[in-house]
Amino acid sequence: MACSACCRRDTIEAVRLGTKGKLYNYTIVHRSYPGVKVPFVAAIVDLDEGGSLRGTLLEAEPDPAKLPPDMPVDVVFRDTGQTGPEGKPFVSYFFVPAQPAQAQGEA
């Protein structure tokens, strides 16, 4: 790990990122590596508490008419379907459309 701006390694520290954000930009991928299901949505999300992440938007139709600007999303962690040499599954972060407050049991 190194800073992408200055290439220093001694000033890096872990930071806990938020788990909610808004869709900043995306592209719908129609061609990918063998074994990767297409189409899928590759997204950039601005997190509510600061920072941006790139990743895959799940549980959303790959249709521009259904991906509004600033769409609220949640960060989730899921099994990638791949395993390491020891047979342990790989887990990564993904984005899913945020559920309305009432659907989450909040009033």
Coordinates of N, CA and C in Angstrom, one line a residue:
M1 N 0.8 -1.2 0.0 CA 0.0 0.0 0.0 C 0.9 1.2 0.0
A2 N 0.5 2.2 -0.8 CA 1.2 3.4 -0.9 C 0.2 4.5 -1.3
C3 N 0.5 5.8 -0.9 CA -0.3 6.9 -1.3 C -0.2 7.1 -2.8
S4 N -1.3 7.2 -3.5 CA -1.3 7.3 -4.9 C -0.8 8.7 -5.4
A5 N -0.9 9.7 -4.5 CA -0.4 11.0 -4.8 C 1.1 11.2 -4.6
C6 N 1.6 10.7 -3.5 CA 3.0 11.0 -3.2 C 3.9 9.7 -3.1
C7 N 3.3 8.5 -3.2 CA 3.9 7.2 -3.1 C 4.6 6.9 -1.8
R8 N 4.3 7.6 -0.7 CA 4.8 7.3 0.6 C 4.0 6.2 1.2
R9 N 4.8 5.4 2.0 CA 4.2 4.2 2.7 C 4.0 4.5 4.2
D10 N 4.8 5.4 4.7 CA 4.8 5.6 6.2 C 3.7 6.4 6.7
T11 N 2.9 7.0 5.9 CA 1.8 7.9 6.4 C 0.4 7.2 6.2
I12 N 0.4 6.0 5.7 CA -0.9 5.3 5.5 C -1.5 4.8 6.8
E13 N -2.8 5.0 7.0 CA -3.4 4.5 8.2 C -4.8 4.0 7.8
A14 N -5.3 3.0 8.5 CA -6.6 2.4 8.2 C -7.7 3.4 8.6
V15 N -8.8 3.5 7.8 CA -9.9 4.4 8.0 C -11.2 3.6 7.8
R16 N -12.1 3.7 8.7 CA -13.4 3.0 8.6 C -14.3 3.9 7.7
L17 N -14.8 3.3 6.7 CA -15.6 4.1 5.7 C -17.1 3.8 6.1
G18 N -18.0 4.7 5.6 CA -19.4 4.6 5.9 C -20.0 3.5 5.0
T19 N -21.2 3.1 5.3 CA -21.9 2.0 4.6 C -23.1 2.5 3.8
K20 N -23.2 3.8 3.6 CA -24.3 4.4 2.8 C -23.7 5.4 1.9
G21 N -24.3 5.6 0.8 CA -23.8 6.6 -0.2 C -24.8 6.8 -1.3
K22 N -24.3 7.5 -2.3 CA -25.1 7.8 -3.5 C -24.3 7.5 -4.7
L23 N -25.1 7.0 -5.7 CA -24.5 6.7 -7.0 C -24.0 7.9 -7.7
Y24 N -22.7 8.0 -7.9 CA -22.1 9.2 -8.5 C -22.0 9.0 -10.0
N25 N -21.6 7.8 -10.5 CA -21.4 7.5 -11.9 C -21.4 6.0 -12.1
Y26 N -21.7 5.6 -13.3 CA -21.7 4.1 -13.6 C -21.5 3.9 -15.0
T27 N -21.2 2.7 -15.4 CA -21.2 2.2 -16.7 C -21.8 0.8 -16.7
I28 N -22.5 0.5 -17.8 CA -23.1 -0.9 -17.9 C -22.1 -1.7 -18.8
V29 N -21.6 -2.7 -18.2 CA -20.6 -3.6 -18.8 C -21.3 -4.7 -19.6
H30 N -21.0 -4.7 -20.9 CA -21.6 -5.8 -21.7 C -20.6 -6.8 -22.2
R31 N -19.3 -6.5 -22.0 CA -18.3 -7.5 -22.4 C -17.2 -7.6 -21.3
S32 N -16.9 -8.8 -20.8 CA -16.0 -8.9 -19.8 C -15.2 -10.2 -19.9
Y33 N -14.4 -10.6 -18.9 CA -13.6 -11.8 -19.0 C -14.5 -13.0 -19.0
P34 N -14.0 -14.1 -19.6 CA -14.8 -15.4 -19.6 C -15.2 -15.8 -18.2
G35 N -16.5 -16.2 -18.1 CA -17.0 -16.6 -16.8 C -17.6 -15.5 -16.0
V36 N -17.5 -14.2 -16.4 CA -18.1 -13.1 -15.7 C -19.5 -12.8 -16.4
K37 N -20.6 -12.9 -15.6 CA -21.9 -12.7 -16.2 C -22.0 -11.2 -16.6
V38 N -22.5 -11.0 -17.8 CA -22.8 -9.6 -18.3 C -24.3 -9.6 -18.7
P39 N -24.9 -8.4 -18.7 CA -24.4 -7.1 -18.4 C -24.4 -7.0 -16.8
F40 N -23.5 -6.1 -16.3 CA -23.5 -5.7 -14.9 C -23.2 -4.2 -14.8
V41 N -23.5 -3.7 -13.7 CA -23.3 -2.2 -13.5 C -22.0 -2.0 -12.6
A42 N -21.0 -1.4 -13.3 CA -19.8 -1.0 -12.6 C -20.0 0.5 -12.1
A43 N -19.9 0.7 -10.8 CA -20.4 2.0 -10.2 C -19.3 2.7 -9.4
I44 N -19.4 4.0 -9.4 CA -18.7 4.8 -8.4 C -19.7 5.4 -7.5
V45 N -19.4 5.3 -6.2 CA -20.3 5.7 -5.1 C -19.6 6.7 -4.2
D46 N -20.2 7.9 -4.0 CA -19.8 8.8 -3.0 C -20.4 8.4 -1.7
L47 N -19.6 8.1 -0.7 CA -20.1 7.7 0.6 C -20.5 8.9 1.4
D48 N -21.6 8.7 2.2 CA -22.2 9.9 2.9 C -21.2 10.4 3.9
E49 N -20.3 9.6 4.5 CA -19.4 10.1 5.5 C -18.0 10.5 4.9
G50 N -18.0 10.6 3.6 CA -16.7 11.0 2.9 C -16.1 9.8 2.3
G51 N -15.4 10.1 1.2 CA -14.7 9.1 0.4 C -15.6 8.6 -0.8
S52 N -14.9 7.9 -1.7 CA -15.6 7.3 -2.9 C -15.1 5.9 -3.1
L53 N -15.9 5.0 -3.6 CA -15.5 3.7 -3.9 C -16.0 3.3 -5.3
R54 N -15.2 2.4 -5.9 CA -15.6 1.8 -7.1 C -16.0 0.4 -6.8
G55 N -17.0 -0.1 -7.5 CA -17.4 -1.5 -7.3 C -18.6 -1.9 -8.2
T56 N -19.2 -3.0 -7.9 CA -20.3 -3.5 -8.7 C -21.7 -3.2 -7.9
L57 N -22.6 -2.7 -8.7 CA -24.0 -2.5 -8.2 C -24.8 -3.7 -8.5
L58 N -25.3 -4.4 -7.4 CA -26.1 -5.6 -7.5 C -27.6 -5.2 -7.3
E59 N -28.4 -6.1 -7.7 CA -29.9 -6.0 -7.4 C -30.5 -4.8 -8.1
A60 N -29.9 -4.4 -9.2 CA -30.4 -3.2 -9.9 C -30.4 -3.6 -11.4
E61 N -31.4 -3.3 -12.1 CA -31.4 -3.6 -13.6 C -30.4 -2.7 -14.3
P62 N -29.6 -3.4 -15.2 CA -28.6 -2.6 -16.0 C -29.3 -1.8 -17.1
D63 N -30.1 -0.8 -16.7 CA -30.9 0.0 -17.6 C -30.8 1.5 -17.1
P64 N -30.2 2.4 -17.9 CA -30.0 3.7 -17.5 C -31.3 4.4 -17.0
A65 N -32.5 4.0 -17.5 CA -33.7 4.6 -17.1 C -34.1 4.2 -15.6
K66 N -33.4 3.2 -15.1 CA -33.7 2.7 -13.7 C -32.5 3.0 -12.8
L67 N -31.6 3.8 -13.2 CA -30.4 4.1 -12.4 C -30.3 5.7 -12.3
P68 N -31.2 6.3 -11.5 CA -31.2 7.7 -11.4 C -29.9 8.3 -10.7
P69 N -29.6 9.5 -11.1 CA -28.4 10.2 -10.5 C -28.7 10.3 -9.0
D70 N -27.6 10.2 -8.2 CA -27.7 10.3 -6.8 C -28.6 9.2 -6.1
M71 N -28.8 8.1 -6.8 CA -29.6 7.0 -6.2 C -28.9 6.5 -4.9
P72 N -29.7 6.5 -3.8 CA -29.1 6.0 -2.5 C -28.7 4.5 -2.6
V73 N -27.6 4.2 -2.1 CA -27.1 2.8 -2.1 C -26.6 2.5 -0.7
D74 N -26.5 1.2 -0.4 CA -25.9 0.6 0.8 C -24.7 -0.2 0.3
V75 N -23.6 -0.2 1.1 CA -22.5 -1.1 0.9 C -22.8 -2.4 1.7
V76 N -22.6 -3.5 0.9 CA -22.8 -4.8 1.5 C -21.6 -5.7 1.2
F77 N -21.4 -6.7 2.0 CA -20.4 -7.6 1.8 C -20.9 -9.0 1.5
R78 N -20.4 -9.6 0.4 CA -21.0 -10.8 -0.1 C -19.8 -11.7 -0.6
D79 N -20.1 -13.0 -0.6 CA -19.3 -14.0 -1.2 C -19.1 -13.7 -2.7
T80 N -17.9 -13.8 -3.2 CA -17.7 -13.5 -4.6 C -17.9 -14.7 -5.5
G81 N -18.1 -15.9 -4.9 CA -18.2 -17.1 -5.7 C -16.9 -17.7 -6.0
Q82 N -15.8 -17.1 -5.5 CA -14.4 -17.7 -5.8 C -13.9 -18.1 -4.5
T83 N -12.9 -19.0 -4.6 CA -12.2 -19.5 -3.4 C -10.7 -19.4 -3.5
G84 N -10.0 -19.4 -2.4 CA -8.6 -19.3 -2.4 C -8.0 -20.7 -2.4
P85 N -6.7 -20.9 -2.4 CA -6.1 -22.2 -2.5 C -6.5 -23.1 -1.3
E86 N -6.8 -22.5 -0.2 CA -7.2 -23.3 1.0 C -8.7 -23.7 0.9
G87 N -9.4 -23.2 -0.1 CA -10.8 -23.5 -0.2 C -11.7 -22.5 0.5
K88 N -11.1 -21.5 1.1 CA -11.9 -20.5 1.8 C -12.5 -19.5 0.8
P89 N -13.8 -19.1 1.0 CA -14.4 -18.1 0.0 C -13.8 -16.7 0.1
F90 N -13.8 -16.1 -1.0 CA -13.4 -14.6 -1.0 C -14.7 -13.8 -0.8
V91 N -14.6 -12.8 0.0 CA -15.7 -11.9 0.3 C -15.2 -10.5 -0.1
S92 N -16.1 -9.8 -0.7 CA -15.8 -8.4 -1.2 C -17.0 -7.5 -0.9
Y93 N -16.8 -6.2 -1.1 CA -17.9 -5.3 -0.9 C -18.6 -5.1 -2.3
F94 N -19.9 -4.8 -2.2 CA -20.7 -4.5 -3.4 C -21.7 -3.4 -3.0
F95 N -22.4 -2.8 -3.9 CA -23.5 -1.9 -3.6 C -24.8 -2.4 -4.0
V96 N -25.8 -2.1 -3.2 CA -27.2 -2.4 -3.5 C -28.1 -1.2 -3.4
P97 N -29.2 -1.1 -4.1 CA -30.1 0.1 -3.9 C -30.5 0.1 -2.4
A98 N -30.5 1.3 -1.8 CA -30.9 1.4 -0.4 C -32.4 1.2 -0.3
Q99 N -32.8 0.5 0.8 CA -34.2 0.2 1.0 C -34.8 1.5 1.7
P100 N -36.1 1.8 1.4 CA -36.7 2.9 2.1 C -36.7 2.6 3.6
A101 N -36.7 3.7 4.4 CA -36.6 3.6 5.9 C -37.7 2.7 6.4
Q102 N -38.9 2.7 5.9 CA -40.0 1.9 6.5 C -39.7 0.4 6.2
A103 N -39.1 0.1 5.1 CA -38.8 -1.3 4.7 C -37.7 -1.9 5.7
Q104 N -36.9 -1.0 6.3 CA -35.9 -1.5 7.2 C -36.4 -1.5 8.6
G105 N -37.7 -1.2 8.9 CA -38.2 -1.3 10.2 C -38.1 0.0 10.9
E106 N -37.6 1.1 10.2 CA -37.5 2.4 10.9 C -38.8 3.2 10.6
A107 N -39.2 4.0 11.5 CA -40.3 4.8 11.3 C -40.0 6.3 11.1

